Amino acid sequence: MNDIDDYREIIGDKLFFNLFKRTRRLTSKAILNINSTAQGGGVAEILESLIILMNELGIYAGWRILHGNPDFFTITKKFHNALQGGSINLTEIKKKLYLKANQEFSVFTHINHDAVVIHDPQPLPLIKYYKKKQPWIWRCHIDLSNPHPELWHYLENFILRYDRIIVSSDKYKSEKLPVPQKVIAPAINPLSPKNMELSQQDITKYRKKYKILDDKPIMTQISRFDYLKDPLGVIEVFKKVKSHIDCRLVLCGSMAVDDPEGIKVYQQITKAAQNMIDKKDIIILNVENDILVNVLQRISNVIIQKSIKEGFGLTVSEALWKETPVVASNVGGIPLQITDGKNGYLVDPLDYDGFAEKIIYLLENPSEAERIGKKGKETVKEKFLITRLLLDYVDLLNEMI
Ligand code: UDP
């Protein structure tokens, strides 16, 4: 567990002093965060660090997980996809099961906090089942620029009850909603096991354990096994790169409890890899291990993030922080982190040749890869570290309580 004092050296005195100064009014205030998974995906990743640091500053920050059965998570994954522009058959039974999980949770979970922060659509209806005594904030982490109209209309019934909405990009604000909306970009924890410095010894140990040899360059995508992360597309890009340069592909993924599509996607990519002539050069890792992610982001020559949709994409900042060049889709929150050609490359998600071309360029030009990697770290240091996010939350809570 990190100590808040450990961050002083990384962020400098000014920001560090500000954290304490601006939190003074919030000492002993109780803040409750609710989301739907403790593990897997970016939201759990952020909460794990953020809540500890809030407590370090004297805020009584808590975290509860909305319980859901497989039906509930199947429905909310459909909501998740449809909010990001997909389609859905919004039946009464789906609505009923969605509400049931929320209503039941409200019966055995009492809220007497000074503020409540609800993350993403799964626990969104909770607000309907409480006698609201404090500000409620809906923090939505997904791309809301083109939500399914019927679903959005339905969800507005809950969203309207909130006092504030937080999204990751200006593009996700909804002009029509009469609820104040604010943009707060997500961030990574530079001292967590996933992002901390590693010794060469640790790296070698992990390489051995997961059989990742160093005889060829490596391109890697690290993402939940999800269609919207397009792992099958990554294999297609790999084939193109491989026809120019002998290299390896690592696909590292995990299954989030609230994402029932993971198994299907994992089976599909395993099958696609099996059918390839170069199958020995595709390593598929279905492991939840922060140090492994850290190692992969450090040893890869290029990190690819070929998402079709991406609310923010913490994996991009994680790789940039390690000075590893990233070639990523120009969608959602990724262009907040990458300026094309400056600290990484942005490509249209359907442009397979474009992806391959940039990856080949980086593999063939190591000095350019190094230059771009260094720029990437500067960007994250300036904009996407957890301490900045902490300060944004502190400011928000000062305003709301
Ligand atoms: N992640 C992980 N292991 C994996 C795949 C992903 O630890 O095998 C982590 C990844 O490092 C990042 C988070 O899950 O911290 C994914 O966040 P992101 O914002 O990129 O995407 P999301 O899953 O929230 O859509």
Short mmCIF file of C-alpha atoms and ligand atoms in Angstrom, two decimals:
data_model
loop_
_atom_site.label_atom_id
_atom_site.label_comp_id
_atom_site.label_asym_id
_atom_site.label_seq_id
_atom_site.Cartn_x
_atom_site.Cartn_y
_atom_site.Cartn_z
CA MET A 1 0.00 0.00 0.00
CA ASN A 2 1.45 3.38 -0.92
CA ASP A 3 1.98 6.17 1.57
CA ILE A 4 0.94 9.64 0.35
CA ASP A 5 4.40 10.95 1.30
CA ASP A 6 5.95 8.70 -1.35
CA TYR A 7 4.40 10.87 -4.07
CA ARG A 8 6.10 14.11 -3.03
CA GLU A 9 9.25 13.34 -4.93
CA ILE A 10 7.37 12.51 -8.13
CA ILE A 11 4.95 15.47 -8.22
CA GLY A 12 6.98 18.19 -6.52
CA ASP A 13 6.20 20.33 -3.46
CA LYS A 14 3.64 22.66 -5.03
CA LEU A 15 1.10 20.00 -5.95
CA PHE A 16 1.90 17.96 -2.86
CA PHE A 17 1.23 20.92 -0.52
CA ASN A 18 -1.92 21.75 -2.44
CA LEU A 19 -3.30 18.28 -1.83
CA PHE A 20 -3.18 18.84 1.93
CA LYS A 21 -4.32 22.43 1.77
CA ARG A 22 -7.35 21.76 -0.37
CA THR A 23 -8.40 18.63 1.56
CA ARG A 24 -8.51 20.37 4.96
CA ARG A 25 -12.25 21.09 4.78
CA LEU A 26 -12.96 17.47 3.90
CA THR A 27 -11.24 15.87 6.89
CA SER A 28 -13.54 13.19 8.36
CA LYS A 29 -16.13 13.63 5.63
CA ALA A 30 -17.47 10.25 4.56
CA ILE A 31 -17.55 9.57 0.83
CA LEU A 32 -19.00 6.38 -0.58
CA ASN A 33 -17.96 4.99 -3.98
CA ILE A 34 -20.02 2.25 -5.58
CA ASN A 35 -19.17 0.27 -8.72
CA SER A 36 -19.79 -3.28 -9.89
CA THR A 37 -16.43 -5.04 -9.77
CA ALA A 38 -13.44 -5.12 -7.48
CA GLN A 39 -11.19 -6.55 -10.16
CA GLY A 40 -10.68 -6.22 -13.90
CA GLY A 41 -10.98 -3.10 -15.99
CA GLY A 42 -10.04 0.51 -15.52
CA VAL A 43 -12.60 1.55 -12.88
CA ALA A 44 -11.46 -1.00 -10.30
CA GLU A 45 -7.87 -0.11 -11.17
CA ILE A 46 -8.46 3.57 -10.35
CA LEU A 47 -10.59 3.04 -7.23
CA GLU A 48 -8.04 0.71 -5.70
CA SER A 49 -5.45 3.52 -5.59
CA LEU A 50 -7.66 6.58 -5.29
CA ILE A 51 -9.58 5.45 -2.23
CA ILE A 52 -6.46 4.60 -0.28
CA LEU A 53 -4.95 8.00 -1.07
CA MET A 54 -8.16 9.83 -0.08
CA ASN A 55 -7.98 8.09 3.30
CA GLU A 56 -4.32 9.05 3.60
CA LEU A 57 -5.45 12.66 3.29
CA GLY A 58 -8.02 12.24 6.06
CA ILE A 59 -11.17 11.74 4.01
CA TYR A 60 -13.27 8.76 5.13
CA ALA A 61 -13.56 7.30 1.66
CA GLY A 62 -15.26 3.93 1.25
CA TRP A 63 -15.89 1.51 -1.61
CA ARG A 64 -18.76 -0.92 -2.04
CA ILE A 65 -19.44 -3.34 -4.86
CA LEU A 66 -22.92 -3.78 -6.29
CA HIS A 67 -23.78 -7.48 -6.19
CA GLY A 68 -25.15 -8.86 -9.41
CA ASN A 69 -25.96 -12.31 -10.78
CA PRO A 70 -24.87 -13.44 -14.29
CA ASP A 71 -28.16 -12.22 -15.83
CA PHE A 72 -27.60 -8.77 -14.42
CA PHE A 73 -24.08 -8.56 -15.81
CA THR A 74 -25.19 -9.87 -19.22
CA ILE A 75 -27.74 -7.05 -19.34
CA THR A 76 -25.40 -4.35 -18.09
CA LYS A 77 -22.70 -5.42 -20.61
CA LYS A 78 -25.34 -4.95 -23.33
CA PHE A 79 -26.08 -1.52 -21.86
CA HIS A 80 -22.35 -0.76 -21.84
CA ASN A 81 -22.01 -1.66 -25.53
CA ALA A 82 -25.20 0.19 -26.54
CA LEU A 83 -24.15 3.34 -24.67
CA GLN A 84 -21.00 3.27 -26.79
CA GLY A 85 -22.99 3.25 -30.03
CA GLY A 86 -24.06 -0.42 -30.28
CA SER A 87 -27.59 -1.79 -30.63
CA ILE A 88 -29.87 -3.33 -28.01
CA ASN A 89 -33.29 -4.87 -27.74
CA LEU A 90 -34.44 -3.03 -24.63
CA THR A 91 -37.09 -5.40 -23.29
CA GLU A 92 -39.15 -5.01 -20.12
CA ILE A 93 -37.47 -8.07 -18.62
CA LYS A 94 -34.02 -6.47 -19.05
CA LYS A 95 -35.23 -3.34 -17.30
CA LYS A 96 -36.81 -5.37 -14.53
CA LEU A 97 -33.66 -7.39 -13.79
CA TYR A 98 -31.52 -4.27 -13.95
CA LEU A 99 -33.70 -2.56 -11.36
CA LYS A 100 -34.08 -5.66 -9.18
CA ALA A 101 -30.33 -5.93 -8.46
CA ASN A 102 -30.18 -2.25 -7.61
CA GLN A 103 -33.27 -2.27 -5.42
CA GLU A 104 -32.12 -5.34 -3.46
CA PHE A 105 -28.70 -3.82 -2.87
CA SER A 106 -30.36 -0.72 -1.45
CA VAL A 107 -32.20 -2.81 1.13
CA PHE A 108 -29.08 -4.20 2.77
CA THR A 109 -26.71 -1.30 2.15
CA HIS A 110 -27.38 1.76 4.23
CA ILE A 111 -25.98 5.10 3.18
CA ASN A 112 -25.34 7.89 5.67
CA HIS A 113 -22.32 9.39 3.96
CA ASP A 114 -21.66 13.03 3.11
CA ALA A 115 -21.46 12.32 -0.62
CA VAL A 116 -22.02 9.35 -2.91
CA VAL A 117 -20.10 8.63 -6.13
CA ILE A 118 -21.70 6.07 -8.42
CA HIS A 119 -19.45 4.63 -11.12
CA ASP A 120 -20.79 3.62 -14.54
CA PRO A 121 -24.26 2.40 -15.55
CA GLN A 122 -24.55 -0.76 -13.42
CA PRO A 123 -25.37 0.98 -10.09
CA LEU A 124 -26.92 4.07 -11.74
CA PRO A 125 -30.54 3.37 -10.60
CA LEU A 126 -29.54 3.09 -6.92
CA ILE A 127 -30.37 6.76 -6.45
CA LYS A 128 -34.04 5.94 -6.97
CA TYR A 129 -34.11 3.65 -3.94
CA TYR A 130 -32.64 5.92 -1.28
CA LYS A 131 -33.99 8.90 0.60
CA LYS A 132 -31.36 11.19 -0.79
CA LYS A 133 -29.72 13.25 1.99
CA GLN A 134 -26.43 14.17 0.36
CA PRO A 135 -24.99 15.07 -3.06
CA TRP A 136 -24.91 12.18 -5.53
CA ILE A 137 -22.38 12.18 -8.36
CA TRP A 138 -22.55 9.89 -11.40
CA ARG A 139 -19.04 9.21 -12.67
CA CYS A 140 -19.36 7.60 -16.09
CA HIS A 141 -16.13 6.17 -17.52
CA ILE A 142 -17.38 5.15 -20.96
CA ASP A 143 -17.67 6.91 -24.33
CA LEU A 144 -21.09 8.62 -24.26
CA SER A 145 -20.70 10.55 -27.51
CA ASN A 146 -23.24 8.43 -29.39
CA PRO A 147 -25.47 6.50 -26.96
CA HIS A 148 -28.31 4.28 -28.15
CA PRO A 149 -31.25 6.75 -28.12
CA GLU A 150 -33.91 4.49 -26.55
CA LEU A 151 -31.54 3.24 -23.85
CA TRP A 152 -30.32 6.77 -23.11
CA HIS A 153 -33.94 7.96 -22.84
CA TYR A 154 -34.59 5.21 -20.29
CA LEU A 155 -31.42 5.89 -18.29
CA GLU A 156 -32.17 9.62 -18.18
CA ASN A 157 -34.84 8.76 -15.59
CA PHE A 158 -32.01 8.00 -13.17
CA ILE A 159 -29.37 10.42 -14.43
CA LEU A 160 -31.72 13.39 -13.89
CA ARG A 161 -31.79 12.68 -10.17
CA TYR A 162 -28.03 13.22 -9.80
CA ASP A 163 -26.40 16.48 -8.71
CA ARG A 164 -23.37 16.20 -10.97
CA ILE A 165 -22.11 14.07 -13.83
CA ILE A 166 -18.41 13.42 -14.41
CA VAL A 167 -17.17 12.21 -17.79
CA SER A 168 -13.69 11.67 -19.22
CA SER A 169 -13.88 13.94 -22.27
CA ASP A 170 -15.74 17.04 -23.46
CA LYS A 171 -17.10 14.92 -26.31
CA TYR A 172 -19.15 12.86 -23.84
CA LYS A 173 -21.17 15.72 -22.39
CA SER A 174 -24.85 15.78 -23.23
CA GLU A 175 -26.18 19.24 -24.08
CA LYS A 176 -29.76 18.37 -23.30
CA LEU A 177 -29.26 17.13 -19.74
CA PRO A 178 -30.18 19.67 -17.05
CA VAL A 179 -27.48 18.29 -14.73
CA PRO A 180 -24.12 20.08 -14.41
CA GLN A 181 -21.41 18.08 -16.15
CA LYS A 182 -17.69 18.19 -15.60
CA VAL A 183 -14.74 16.57 -17.32
CA ILE A 184 -12.19 14.75 -15.19
CA ALA A 185 -9.67 12.56 -17.01
CA PRO A 186 -8.69 9.25 -15.40
CA ALA A 187 -5.12 8.61 -14.27
CA ILE A 188 -2.60 5.96 -13.29
CA ASN A 189 -0.78 5.30 -10.05
CA PRO A 190 2.99 5.56 -10.71
CA LEU A 191 3.79 3.64 -7.52
CA SER A 192 1.38 0.72 -7.87
CA PRO A 193 2.76 -2.75 -8.70
CA LYS A 194 1.51 -2.20 -12.25
CA ASN A 195 3.48 0.98 -12.81
CA MET A 196 6.38 1.04 -10.35
CA GLU A 197 10.00 0.67 -11.41
CA LEU A 198 11.13 -2.96 -11.74
CA SER A 199 14.55 -4.50 -11.39
CA GLN A 200 16.14 -6.32 -14.30
CA GLN A 201 16.04 -9.42 -12.11
CA ASP A 202 12.24 -9.23 -11.75
CA ILE A 203 11.85 -8.69 -15.48
CA THR A 204 13.99 -11.71 -16.29
CA LYS A 205 12.06 -13.82 -13.79
CA TYR A 206 8.73 -12.95 -15.38
CA ARG A 207 10.06 -13.45 -18.91
CA LYS A 208 11.11 -16.94 -17.92
CA LYS A 209 7.91 -17.77 -16.09
CA TYR A 210 5.70 -16.77 -19.03
CA LYS A 211 8.13 -18.02 -21.69
CA ILE A 212 8.63 -14.70 -23.44
CA LEU A 213 11.99 -14.99 -25.16
CA ASP A 214 14.01 -11.94 -26.17
CA ASP A 215 15.19 -13.18 -29.57
CA LYS A 216 12.60 -11.14 -31.55
CA PRO A 217 10.87 -7.79 -31.19
CA ILE A 218 7.55 -7.89 -29.37
CA MET A 219 4.28 -6.07 -30.03
CA THR A 220 1.69 -6.33 -27.27
CA GLN A 221 -1.92 -5.48 -26.54
CA ILE A 222 -3.08 -5.60 -22.93
CA SER A 223 -6.85 -5.46 -22.56
CA ARG A 224 -9.88 -7.27 -21.23
CA PHE A 225 -11.00 -9.88 -23.77
CA ASP A 226 -13.69 -7.68 -25.28
CA TYR A 227 -14.87 -7.18 -28.91
CA LEU A 228 -14.51 -3.43 -28.47
CA LYS A 229 -10.77 -3.91 -27.84
CA ASP A 230 -10.59 -5.77 -31.19
CA PRO A 231 -8.07 -8.52 -30.33
CA LEU A 232 -8.92 -10.34 -33.58
CA GLY A 233 -8.02 -7.15 -35.45
CA VAL A 234 -4.71 -7.10 -33.56
CA ILE A 235 -3.93 -10.59 -34.90
CA GLU A 236 -4.65 -9.33 -38.44
CA VAL A 237 -2.28 -6.39 -37.92
CA PHE A 238 0.34 -8.77 -36.52
CA LYS A 239 0.17 -10.89 -39.71
CA LYS A 240 0.92 -7.78 -41.77
CA VAL A 241 3.81 -6.70 -39.54
CA LYS A 242 5.20 -10.23 -39.44
CA SER A 243 5.36 -10.40 -43.23
CA HIS A 244 7.91 -7.51 -43.04
CA ILE A 245 9.71 -8.17 -39.77
CA ASP A 246 10.04 -11.33 -37.75
CA CYS A 247 8.43 -10.53 -34.40
CA ARG A 248 6.13 -11.81 -31.67
CA LEU A 249 2.66 -10.83 -30.57
CA VAL A 250 1.57 -10.93 -26.95
CA LEU A 251 -2.13 -10.62 -26.17
CA CYS A 252 -2.56 -10.28 -22.44
CA GLY A 253 -6.09 -10.17 -21.13
CA SER A 254 -8.23 -10.84 -18.16
CA MET A 255 -11.88 -11.32 -17.42
CA ALA A 256 -13.70 -8.75 -15.33
CA VAL A 257 -16.44 -10.15 -13.07
CA ASP A 258 -18.94 -7.75 -14.63
CA ASP A 259 -18.04 -8.73 -18.22
CA PRO A 260 -19.56 -12.08 -19.27
CA GLU A 261 -18.37 -11.73 -22.91
CA GLY A 262 -14.73 -12.38 -21.94
CA ILE A 263 -14.74 -16.18 -22.28
CA LYS A 264 -16.25 -16.10 -25.79
CA VAL A 265 -13.71 -13.56 -27.00
CA TYR A 266 -10.85 -15.51 -25.41
CA GLN A 267 -11.95 -18.71 -27.18
CA GLN A 268 -12.19 -16.89 -30.51
CA ILE A 269 -8.71 -15.42 -30.35
CA THR A 270 -7.20 -18.73 -29.22
CA LYS A 271 -8.80 -20.38 -32.25
CA ALA A 272 -7.66 -17.62 -34.62
CA ALA A 273 -4.09 -17.96 -33.30
CA GLN A 274 -4.19 -21.77 -33.63
CA ASN A 275 -5.05 -21.43 -37.32
CA MET A 276 -1.97 -19.36 -38.06
CA ILE A 277 1.24 -20.72 -39.56
CA ASP A 278 3.20 -18.57 -37.14
CA LYS A 279 1.18 -19.63 -34.13
CA LYS A 280 4.30 -20.21 -32.03
CA ASP A 281 4.89 -16.47 -32.21
CA ILE A 282 1.55 -15.54 -30.67
CA ILE A 283 1.48 -15.65 -26.89
CA ILE A 284 -1.96 -15.39 -25.34
CA LEU A 285 -1.95 -14.79 -21.60
CA ASN A 286 -5.15 -15.03 -19.65
CA VAL A 287 -3.73 -13.94 -16.32
CA GLU A 288 -4.62 -11.26 -13.80
CA ASN A 289 -1.20 -10.14 -12.63
CA ASP A 290 -0.14 -6.52 -12.20
CA ILE A 291 3.61 -7.20 -12.30
CA LEU A 292 3.19 -9.19 -15.50
CA VAL A 293 1.39 -6.21 -17.08
CA ASN A 294 4.16 -3.94 -15.85
CA VAL A 295 6.83 -6.25 -17.32
CA LEU A 296 5.04 -6.52 -20.68
CA GLN A 297 4.64 -2.77 -20.95
CA ARG A 298 8.38 -2.41 -20.35
CA ILE A 299 9.78 -5.20 -22.53
CA SER A 300 7.53 -4.66 -25.58
CA ASN A 301 8.98 -2.74 -28.48
CA VAL A 302 5.53 -1.42 -29.33
CA ILE A 303 2.25 -1.40 -27.42
CA ILE A 304 -0.83 -1.56 -29.59
CA GLN A 305 -4.31 -0.47 -28.45
CA LYS A 306 -6.63 -1.24 -31.31
CA SER A 307 -9.90 -0.37 -29.60
CA ILE A 308 -13.08 0.26 -31.58
CA LYS A 309 -14.41 2.31 -28.64
CA GLU A 310 -12.48 3.48 -25.61
CA GLY A 311 -13.79 5.67 -22.78
CA PHE A 312 -10.24 6.62 -21.84
CA GLY A 313 -7.87 3.65 -22.08
CA LEU A 314 -5.69 3.47 -18.97
CA THR A 315 -3.49 0.94 -20.77
CA VAL A 316 -2.28 3.75 -23.03
CA SER A 317 -1.08 5.95 -20.14
CA GLU A 318 0.42 2.90 -18.43
CA ALA A 319 2.57 2.16 -21.48
CA LEU A 320 3.48 5.82 -22.09
CA TRP A 321 4.65 6.08 -18.48
CA LYS A 322 7.15 3.30 -19.19
CA GLU A 323 8.48 5.13 -22.27
CA THR A 324 7.21 2.40 -24.57
CA PRO A 325 5.85 3.74 -27.86
CA VAL A 326 2.12 3.21 -28.43
CA VAL A 327 0.20 2.83 -31.70
CA ALA A 328 -3.48 3.23 -30.87
CA SER A 329 -6.90 3.85 -32.36
CA ASN A 330 -7.96 7.42 -32.79
CA VAL A 331 -11.15 6.94 -30.77
CA GLY A 332 -12.74 8.07 -27.51
CA GLY A 333 -10.28 9.06 -24.80
CA ILE A 334 -7.12 7.91 -26.58
CA PRO A 335 -6.47 11.23 -28.40
CA LEU A 336 -6.53 12.94 -24.97
CA GLN A 337 -3.35 10.99 -24.25
CA ILE A 338 -1.66 10.75 -27.65
CA THR A 339 -0.91 13.50 -30.13
CA ASP A 340 -0.20 11.75 -33.40
CA GLY A 341 3.49 11.70 -34.28
CA LYS A 342 4.50 13.52 -31.11
CA ASN A 343 4.23 11.06 -28.23
CA GLY A 344 2.74 8.07 -30.08
CA TYR A 345 0.70 7.29 -33.17
CA LEU A 346 -3.04 7.47 -33.78
CA VAL A 347 -4.66 5.37 -36.49
CA ASP A 348 -8.26 4.85 -37.60
CA PRO A 349 -9.37 1.56 -35.97
CA LEU A 350 -10.34 0.07 -39.34
CA ASP A 351 -7.06 1.01 -41.01
CA TYR A 352 -5.14 -2.27 -40.55
CA ASP A 353 -2.44 -1.19 -43.00
CA GLY A 354 -2.02 2.07 -41.10
CA PHE A 355 -1.46 0.19 -37.84
CA ALA A 356 1.04 -2.17 -39.46
CA GLU A 357 2.89 0.69 -41.14
CA LYS A 358 3.41 2.59 -37.87
CA ILE A 359 4.46 -0.52 -35.97
CA ILE A 360 6.97 -1.49 -38.68
CA TYR A 361 8.30 2.08 -38.65
CA LEU A 362 8.88 1.94 -34.89
CA LEU A 363 10.47 -1.50 -35.04
CA GLU A 364 12.82 -0.37 -37.80
CA ASN A 365 13.69 2.96 -36.15
CA PRO A 366 14.62 2.33 -32.53
CA SER A 367 15.94 5.86 -31.98
CA GLU A 368 12.61 7.31 -33.10
CA ALA A 369 10.81 4.80 -30.87
CA GLU A 370 12.95 5.99 -27.96
CA ARG A 371 12.25 9.67 -28.67
CA ILE A 372 8.50 9.10 -28.88
CA GLY A 373 8.59 6.95 -25.74
CA LYS A 374 10.27 9.70 -23.73
CA LYS A 375 7.65 12.24 -24.87
CA GLY A 376 4.96 9.81 -23.74
CA LYS A 377 6.26 9.74 -20.20
CA GLU A 378 6.31 13.55 -20.06
CA THR A 379 2.63 13.66 -21.09
CA VAL A 380 1.61 11.26 -18.34
CA LYS A 381 3.68 13.08 -15.74
CA GLU A 382 2.00 16.33 -16.65
CA LYS A 383 -1.61 15.16 -17.01
CA PHE A 384 -2.41 11.59 -16.06
CA LEU A 385 -0.99 10.77 -12.63
CA ILE A 386 -3.28 9.73 -9.78
CA THR A 387 -2.31 12.76 -7.70
CA ARG A 388 -3.88 15.08 -10.30
CA LEU A 389 -7.02 12.94 -10.23
CA LEU A 390 -7.03 13.05 -6.44
CA LEU A 391 -6.87 16.83 -6.52
CA ASP A 392 -9.71 16.99 -9.06
CA TYR A 393 -11.87 14.86 -6.75
CA VAL A 394 -10.95 16.97 -3.75
CA ASP A 395 -11.98 20.12 -5.63
CA LEU A 396 -15.22 18.49 -6.73
CA LEU A 397 -16.08 17.36 -3.19
CA ASN A 398 -15.24 20.80 -1.78
CA GLU A 399 -17.72 22.23 -4.24
CA MET A 400 -20.44 19.69 -3.55
CA ILE A 401 -20.37 19.18 0.24
N1 UDP B 1 -5.57 -5.05 -17.25
C1 UDP B 1 -4.87 -5.97 -16.48
N2 UDP B 1 -4.64 -7.21 -16.97
C2 UDP B 1 -5.08 -7.58 -18.19
C3 UDP B 1 -5.81 -6.65 -18.97
C4 UDP B 1 -6.03 -5.40 -18.48
O1 UDP B 1 -4.44 -5.67 -15.38
O2 UDP B 1 -4.84 -8.73 -18.58
C5 UDP B 1 -5.75 -3.70 -16.72
C6 UDP B 1 -4.98 -2.65 -17.49
O3 UDP B 1 -3.62 -2.69 -17.12
C7 UDP B 1 -5.72 -1.38 -17.08
C8 UDP B 1 -7.15 -1.86 -16.93
O4 UDP B 1 -7.10 -3.28 -16.77
O5 UDP B 1 -5.24 -0.93 -15.83
C9 UDP B 1 -7.96 -1.55 -18.18
O6 UDP B 1 -8.34 -0.22 -18.18
P1 UDP B 1 -8.72 0.51 -19.53
O7 UDP B 1 -9.14 1.88 -19.16
O8 UDP B 1 -7.60 0.40 -20.49
O9 UDP B 1 -9.93 -0.32 -20.14
P2 UDP B 1 -11.31 -0.92 -19.54
O10 UDP B 1 -11.03 -2.36 -19.23
O11 UDP B 1 -11.67 -0.13 -18.34
O12 UDP B 1 -12.27 -0.80 -20.67
#
